[in-house]
Short mmCIF file of C-alpha atoms in Angstrom, two decimals:
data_model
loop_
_atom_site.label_atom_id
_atom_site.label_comp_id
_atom_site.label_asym_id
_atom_site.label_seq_id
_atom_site.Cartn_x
_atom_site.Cartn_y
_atom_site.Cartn_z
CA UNK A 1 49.36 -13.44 -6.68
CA UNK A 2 46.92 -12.07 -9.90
CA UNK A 3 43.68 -11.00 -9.32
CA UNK A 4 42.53 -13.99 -11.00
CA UNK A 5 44.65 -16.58 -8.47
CA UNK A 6 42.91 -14.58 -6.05
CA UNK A 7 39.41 -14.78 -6.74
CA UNK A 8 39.72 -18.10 -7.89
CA UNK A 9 40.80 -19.61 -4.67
CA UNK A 10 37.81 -17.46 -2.98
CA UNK A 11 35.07 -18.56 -4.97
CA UNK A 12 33.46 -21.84 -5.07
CA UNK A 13 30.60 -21.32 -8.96
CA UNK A 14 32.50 -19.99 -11.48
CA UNK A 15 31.38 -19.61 -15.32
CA UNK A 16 33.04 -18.90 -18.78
CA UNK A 17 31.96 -17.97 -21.55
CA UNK A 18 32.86 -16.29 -25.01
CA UNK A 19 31.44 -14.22 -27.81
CA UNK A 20 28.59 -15.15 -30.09
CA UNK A 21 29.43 -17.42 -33.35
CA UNK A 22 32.31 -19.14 -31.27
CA UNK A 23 35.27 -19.37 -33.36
CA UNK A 24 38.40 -21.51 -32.96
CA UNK A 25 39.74 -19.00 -30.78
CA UNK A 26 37.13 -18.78 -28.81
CA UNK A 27 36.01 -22.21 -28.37
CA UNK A 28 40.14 -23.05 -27.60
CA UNK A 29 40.03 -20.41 -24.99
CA UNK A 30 36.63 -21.28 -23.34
CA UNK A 31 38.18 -24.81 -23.00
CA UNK A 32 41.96 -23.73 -22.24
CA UNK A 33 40.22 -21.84 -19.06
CA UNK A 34 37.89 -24.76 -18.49
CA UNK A 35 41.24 -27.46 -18.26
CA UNK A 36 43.04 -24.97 -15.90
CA UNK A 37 40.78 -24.40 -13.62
CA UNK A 38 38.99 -28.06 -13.49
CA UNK A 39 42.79 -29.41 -12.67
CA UNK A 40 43.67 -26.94 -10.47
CA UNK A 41 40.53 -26.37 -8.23
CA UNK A 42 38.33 -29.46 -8.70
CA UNK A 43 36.51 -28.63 -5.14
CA UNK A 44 35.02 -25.31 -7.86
CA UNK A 45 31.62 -26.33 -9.51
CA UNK A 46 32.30 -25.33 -13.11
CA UNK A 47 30.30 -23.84 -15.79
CA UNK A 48 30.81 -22.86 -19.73
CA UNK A 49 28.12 -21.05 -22.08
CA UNK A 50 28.46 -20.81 -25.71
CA UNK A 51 26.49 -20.29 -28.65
CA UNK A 52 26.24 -23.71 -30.82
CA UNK A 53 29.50 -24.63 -32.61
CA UNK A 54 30.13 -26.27 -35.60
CA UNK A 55 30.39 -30.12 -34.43
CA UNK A 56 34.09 -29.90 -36.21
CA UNK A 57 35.13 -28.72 -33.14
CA UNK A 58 33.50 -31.96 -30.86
CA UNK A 59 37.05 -33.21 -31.94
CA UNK A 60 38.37 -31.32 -28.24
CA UNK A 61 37.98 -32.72 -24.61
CA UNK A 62 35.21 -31.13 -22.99
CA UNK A 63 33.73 -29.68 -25.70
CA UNK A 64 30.99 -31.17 -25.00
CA UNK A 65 30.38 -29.90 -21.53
CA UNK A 66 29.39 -26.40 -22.77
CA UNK A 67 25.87 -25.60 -22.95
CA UNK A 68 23.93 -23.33 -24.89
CA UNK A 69 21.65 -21.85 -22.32
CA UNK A 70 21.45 -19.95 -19.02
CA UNK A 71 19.78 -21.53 -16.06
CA UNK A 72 17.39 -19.08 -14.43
CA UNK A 73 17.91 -19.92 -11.16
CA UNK A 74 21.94 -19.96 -11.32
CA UNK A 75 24.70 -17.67 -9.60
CA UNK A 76 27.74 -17.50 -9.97
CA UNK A 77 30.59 -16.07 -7.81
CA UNK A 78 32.84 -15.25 -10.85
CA UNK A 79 32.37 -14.82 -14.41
CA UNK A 80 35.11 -15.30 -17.10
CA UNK A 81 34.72 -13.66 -20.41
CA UNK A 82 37.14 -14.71 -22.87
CA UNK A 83 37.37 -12.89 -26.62
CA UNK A 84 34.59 -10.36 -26.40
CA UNK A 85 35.26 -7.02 -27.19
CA UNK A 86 32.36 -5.54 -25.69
CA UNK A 87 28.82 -6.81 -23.44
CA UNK A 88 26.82 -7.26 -26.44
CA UNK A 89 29.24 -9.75 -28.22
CA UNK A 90 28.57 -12.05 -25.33
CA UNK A 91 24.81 -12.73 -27.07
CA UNK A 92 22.74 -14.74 -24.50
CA UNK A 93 25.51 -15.45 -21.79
CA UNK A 94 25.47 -11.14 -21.41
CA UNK A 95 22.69 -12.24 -18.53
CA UNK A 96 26.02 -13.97 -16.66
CA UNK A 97 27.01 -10.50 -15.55
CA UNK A 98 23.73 -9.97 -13.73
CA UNK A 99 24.24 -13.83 -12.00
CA UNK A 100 27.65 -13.32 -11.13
CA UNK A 101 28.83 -10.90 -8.10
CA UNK A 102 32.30 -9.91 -10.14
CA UNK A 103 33.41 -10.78 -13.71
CA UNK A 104 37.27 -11.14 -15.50
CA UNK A 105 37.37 -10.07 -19.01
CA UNK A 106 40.47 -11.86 -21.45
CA UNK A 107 41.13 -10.73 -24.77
CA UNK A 108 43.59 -9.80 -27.18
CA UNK A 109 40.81 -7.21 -28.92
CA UNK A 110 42.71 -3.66 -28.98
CA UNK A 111 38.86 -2.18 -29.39
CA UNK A 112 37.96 -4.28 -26.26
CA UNK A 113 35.70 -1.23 -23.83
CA UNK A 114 37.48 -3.12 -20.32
CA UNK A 115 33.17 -3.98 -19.71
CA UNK A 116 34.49 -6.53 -17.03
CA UNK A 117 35.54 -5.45 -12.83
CA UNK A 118 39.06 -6.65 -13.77
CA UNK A 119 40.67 -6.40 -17.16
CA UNK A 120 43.37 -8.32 -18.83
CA UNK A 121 43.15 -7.15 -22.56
CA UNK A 122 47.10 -6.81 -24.47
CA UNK A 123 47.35 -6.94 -28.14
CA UNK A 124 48.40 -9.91 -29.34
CA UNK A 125 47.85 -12.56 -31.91
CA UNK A 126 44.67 -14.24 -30.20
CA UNK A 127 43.26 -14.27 -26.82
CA UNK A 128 44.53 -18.12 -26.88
CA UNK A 129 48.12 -16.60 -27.22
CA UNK A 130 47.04 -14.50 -23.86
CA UNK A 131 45.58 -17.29 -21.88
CA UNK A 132 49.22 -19.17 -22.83
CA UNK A 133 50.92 -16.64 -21.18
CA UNK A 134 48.32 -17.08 -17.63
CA UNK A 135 49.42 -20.26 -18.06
CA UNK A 136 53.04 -19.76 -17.58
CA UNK A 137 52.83 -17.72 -15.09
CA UNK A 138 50.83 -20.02 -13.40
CA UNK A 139 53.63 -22.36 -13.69
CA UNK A 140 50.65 -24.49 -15.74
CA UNK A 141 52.43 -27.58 -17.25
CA UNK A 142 51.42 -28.47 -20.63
CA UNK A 143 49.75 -30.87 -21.79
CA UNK A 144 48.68 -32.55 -25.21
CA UNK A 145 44.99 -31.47 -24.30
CA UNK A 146 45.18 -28.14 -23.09
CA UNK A 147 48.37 -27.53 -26.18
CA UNK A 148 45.24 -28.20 -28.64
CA UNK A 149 43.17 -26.02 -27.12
CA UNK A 150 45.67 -23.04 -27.68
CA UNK A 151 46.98 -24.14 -31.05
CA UNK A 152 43.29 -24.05 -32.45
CA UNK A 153 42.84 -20.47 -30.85
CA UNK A 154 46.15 -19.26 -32.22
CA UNK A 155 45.90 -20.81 -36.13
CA UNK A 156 42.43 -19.53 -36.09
CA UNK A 157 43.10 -16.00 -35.76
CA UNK A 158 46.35 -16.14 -37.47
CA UNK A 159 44.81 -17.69 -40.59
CA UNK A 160 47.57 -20.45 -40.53
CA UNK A 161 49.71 -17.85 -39.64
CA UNK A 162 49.69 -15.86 -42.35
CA UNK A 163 47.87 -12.33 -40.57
CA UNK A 164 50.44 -9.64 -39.92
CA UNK A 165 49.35 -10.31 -36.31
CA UNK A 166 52.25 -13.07 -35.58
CA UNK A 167 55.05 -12.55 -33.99
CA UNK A 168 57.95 -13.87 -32.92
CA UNK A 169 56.82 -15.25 -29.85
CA UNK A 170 53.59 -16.98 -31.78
CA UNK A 171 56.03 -19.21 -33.08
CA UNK A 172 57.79 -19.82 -30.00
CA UNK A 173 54.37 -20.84 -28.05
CA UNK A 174 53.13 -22.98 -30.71
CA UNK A 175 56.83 -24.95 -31.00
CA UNK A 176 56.17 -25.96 -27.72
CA UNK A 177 52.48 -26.88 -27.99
CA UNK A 178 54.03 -29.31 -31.14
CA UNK A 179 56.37 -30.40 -28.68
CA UNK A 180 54.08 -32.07 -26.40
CA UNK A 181 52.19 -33.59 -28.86
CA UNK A 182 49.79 -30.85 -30.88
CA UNK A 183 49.45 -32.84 -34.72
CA UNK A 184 49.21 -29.71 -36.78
CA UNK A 185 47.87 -31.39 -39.69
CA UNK A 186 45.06 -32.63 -38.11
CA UNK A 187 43.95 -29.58 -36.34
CA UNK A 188 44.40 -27.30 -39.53
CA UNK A 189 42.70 -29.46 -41.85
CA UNK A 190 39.58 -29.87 -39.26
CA UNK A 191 39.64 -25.93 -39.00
CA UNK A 192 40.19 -25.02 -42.59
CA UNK A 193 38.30 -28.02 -44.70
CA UNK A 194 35.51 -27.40 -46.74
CA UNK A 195 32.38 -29.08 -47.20
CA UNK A 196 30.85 -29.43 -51.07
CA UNK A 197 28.20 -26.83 -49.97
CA UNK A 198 31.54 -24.42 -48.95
CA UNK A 199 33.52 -25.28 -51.98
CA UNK A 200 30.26 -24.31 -54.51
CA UNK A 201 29.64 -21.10 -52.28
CA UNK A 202 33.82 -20.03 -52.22
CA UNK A 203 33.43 -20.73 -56.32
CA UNK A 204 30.26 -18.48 -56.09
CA UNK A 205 32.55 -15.72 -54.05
CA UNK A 206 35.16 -15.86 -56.79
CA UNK A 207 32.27 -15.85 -59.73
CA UNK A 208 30.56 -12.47 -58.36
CA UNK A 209 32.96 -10.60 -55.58
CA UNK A 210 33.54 -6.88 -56.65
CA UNK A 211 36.54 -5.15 -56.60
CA UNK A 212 37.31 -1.31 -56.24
CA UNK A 213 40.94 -0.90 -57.65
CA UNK A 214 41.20 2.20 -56.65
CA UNK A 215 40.91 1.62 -53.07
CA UNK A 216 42.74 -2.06 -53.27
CA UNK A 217 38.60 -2.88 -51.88
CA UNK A 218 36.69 -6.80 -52.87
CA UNK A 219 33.40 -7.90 -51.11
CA UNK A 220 31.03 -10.10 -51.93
CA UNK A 221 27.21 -10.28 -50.61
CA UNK A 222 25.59 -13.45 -49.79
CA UNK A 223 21.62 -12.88 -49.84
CA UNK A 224 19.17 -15.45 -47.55
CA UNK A 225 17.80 -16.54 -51.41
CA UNK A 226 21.56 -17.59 -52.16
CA UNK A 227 21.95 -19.43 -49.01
CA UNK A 228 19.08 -21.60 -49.56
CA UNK A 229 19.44 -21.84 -53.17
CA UNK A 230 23.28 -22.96 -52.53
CA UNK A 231 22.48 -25.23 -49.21
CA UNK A 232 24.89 -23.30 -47.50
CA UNK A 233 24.95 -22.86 -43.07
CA UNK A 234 26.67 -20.79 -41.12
CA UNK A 235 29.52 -22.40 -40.34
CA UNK A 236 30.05 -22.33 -44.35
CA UNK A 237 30.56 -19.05 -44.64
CA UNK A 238 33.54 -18.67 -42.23
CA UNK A 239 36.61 -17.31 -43.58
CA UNK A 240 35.17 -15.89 -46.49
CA UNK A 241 36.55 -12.15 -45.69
CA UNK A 242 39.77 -13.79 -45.28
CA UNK A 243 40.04 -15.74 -48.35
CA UNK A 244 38.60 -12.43 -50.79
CA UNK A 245 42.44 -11.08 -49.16
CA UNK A 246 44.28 -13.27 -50.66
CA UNK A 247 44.07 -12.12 -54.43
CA UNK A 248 46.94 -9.79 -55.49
CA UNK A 249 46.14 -6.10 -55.09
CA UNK A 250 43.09 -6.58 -52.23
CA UNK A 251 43.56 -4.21 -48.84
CA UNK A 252 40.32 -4.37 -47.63
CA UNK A 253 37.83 -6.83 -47.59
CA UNK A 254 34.19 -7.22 -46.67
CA UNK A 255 31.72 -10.26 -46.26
CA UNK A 256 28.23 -9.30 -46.03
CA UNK A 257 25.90 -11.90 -45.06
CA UNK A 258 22.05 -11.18 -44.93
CA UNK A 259 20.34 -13.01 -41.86
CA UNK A 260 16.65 -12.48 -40.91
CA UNK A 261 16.27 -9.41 -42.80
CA UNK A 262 19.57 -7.95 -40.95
CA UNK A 263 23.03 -7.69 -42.94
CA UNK A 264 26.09 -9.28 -40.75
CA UNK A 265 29.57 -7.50 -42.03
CA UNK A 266 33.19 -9.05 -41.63
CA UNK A 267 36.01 -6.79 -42.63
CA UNK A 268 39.83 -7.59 -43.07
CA UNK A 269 42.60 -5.91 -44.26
CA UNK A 270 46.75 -5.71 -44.60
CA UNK A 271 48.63 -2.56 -43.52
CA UNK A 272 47.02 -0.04 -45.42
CA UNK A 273 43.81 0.41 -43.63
CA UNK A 274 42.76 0.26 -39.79
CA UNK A 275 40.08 -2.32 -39.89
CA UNK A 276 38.97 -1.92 -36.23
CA UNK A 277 38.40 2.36 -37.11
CA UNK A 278 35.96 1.16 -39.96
CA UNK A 279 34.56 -1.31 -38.18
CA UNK A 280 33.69 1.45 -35.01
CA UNK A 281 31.74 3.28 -37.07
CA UNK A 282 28.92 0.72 -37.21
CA UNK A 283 29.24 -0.33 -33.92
CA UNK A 284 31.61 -2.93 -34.43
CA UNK A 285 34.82 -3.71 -34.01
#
C-alpha cells in the first residue's frame, strides 16, 4: 500500500487543489483526483479549490463542484496539491496547508521544491500523465469521464503533442483513453479554439513580436492599454509563448503580459536552452 492508499482510507475531509490560472492540466488533474477518490471512498466528504477557469472547461463532470474560495472555519485531514511547483503557485488555496494536518504534493514539475509531507514529483509529460499511472496501480478502471479528464491534462501540456516532452508511453496512455471513448476532436478544438478577440490579439503577436536572431529569441509584450484597447481576457492570452515557437529559427520564447502594474512572464523553448534555469532566476520556474 502507497502512502496515499494509506492516508486516504484514514481520513474522513480531504481537499485538492492546483496552481493559480488553472490550465487544462490542472483542471484535468484536480478532477481526475476528484473521480477517484469520490468512487472509491464516497463515506470521504470531498473538497476542490481553484482559481476561476475559463467556462470552456464547464464541458467536464464536476467541474462545477470546485469553488473559488476557502471557508474560514474548514479543516481538513489531507490536502492534495496537484501541478504546483512550489507554495506560492497554489495562490489563495496556499491557506489549505495551515487547515490540513498533512498534505500530498503531485507533479510532473522537475523544479518542483517537494513543499508537501509526502512527495510524488517524476518528470514526465504532465502531472495528468502521473495521476494515470496512480491510477493503474490502483487497479482504477477507466472510464469515458475520468479518460477526459487525463486526455485534457496531457494535450494541454504537450501542445497537441508536439513538446519534446512526449514519449512513448504518452501515446500509449492516451490510445487507451481513445479507447474507452475520449473524442479527440472535441476536446482539442474546445482547448485550442480561438475567440475573435484571440484571433485579432495572435494577428497583433505576429504584427509586433521581436526577434533576436542571434540567440534563435521572439517575445512579444502585451501592455494593460492593449488589452483594453483589443477586448482581450485572460484566458485569451493562453498559448501565446507557445505559438511565437512555432516560426522557423525561434529557441526561446517569452510572453510578457502587464497586469496591475506587475509584468507576468511565460517562457518556452526547444533543446537549445533550459527554460526552467532561466525561469529560476526570477523566481519562477
Amino acid at each position: 500500500m502507497n502512502i496515499l492508499e494509506e492516508k486516504l482510507l484514514s481520513a474522513k475531509k480531504v481537499a485538492i487543489t492546483g496552481h493559480v490560472n488553472p490550465d487544462g492540466d490542472c483542471i484535468g488533474s484536480v478532477l481526475a483526483i476528484y473521480n477517484y477518490i469520490s468512487t472509491v471512498y464516497p463515506e470521504i466528504k470531498l473538497s476542490a479549490y481553484l482559481e476561476e477557469f475559463s467556462d470552456k472547461f464547464m464541458f467536464l463532470k464536476n467541474s462545477e463542484n470546485i469553488k473559488q474560495s476557502v471557508e474560514e472555519d474548514i479543516e481538513f485531514d489531507l490536502l492534495i496539491c496537484v501541478d504546483s511547483a512550489d507554495i506560492q503557485r497554489l495562490g489563495f488555496s496556499e491557506v489549505l496547508l495551515q487547515k490540513s494536518k498533512e498534505s500530498i504534493n503531485i507533479d510532473h514539475h522537475v523544479s518542483n521544491t517537494e513543499h508537501a509531507d509526502y512527495n510524488y514529483v517524476e518528470d514526465v509529460c504532465s502531472t495528468a500523465e502521473l495521476i494515470y499511472k496512480f491510477l493503474e496501480i490502483f487497479k482504477i478502471e477507466l472510464n469515458k469521464k475520468i479518460a477526459e479528464y487525463i486526455y485534457l491534462g496531457i494535450i494541454n501540456d504537450t501542445g497537441n503533442f508536439r513538446h519534446d516532452n512526449v514519449t512513448e508511453k504518452t501515446f500509449e496512455i492516451c490510445s487507451k483513453l481513445i479507447k474507452v471513448g475520449v473524442n479527440n476532436h472535441k476536446i482539442a478544438n474546445i482547448l485550442f479554439s480561438m475567440s475573435k478577440e484571440k484571433s485579432d490579439l495572435f494577428g497583433d503577436v505576429y504584427e509586433n513580436k521581436v526577434i533576436d536572431d542571434k540567440y534563435g529569441f521572439i517575445y512579444y509584450y502585451l501592455s494593460e492599454e492593449k488589452i483594453k484597447k483589443l477586448n482581450v481576457t485572460k484566458d485569451d492570452t493562453d498559448g501565446i509563448a507557445e505559438f511565437l515557437l512555432k516560426i522557423e529559427g525561434m529557441e526561446l520564447s517569452l510572453f510578457l503580459r502587464e497586469e496591475e502594474g506587475k509584468r507576468k512572464g511565460s517562457l518556452r523553448c526547444n533543446d537549445k536552452y533550459n527554460v526552467n534555469e532561466i525561469a529560476s532566476i526570477f523566481n519562477g520556474g
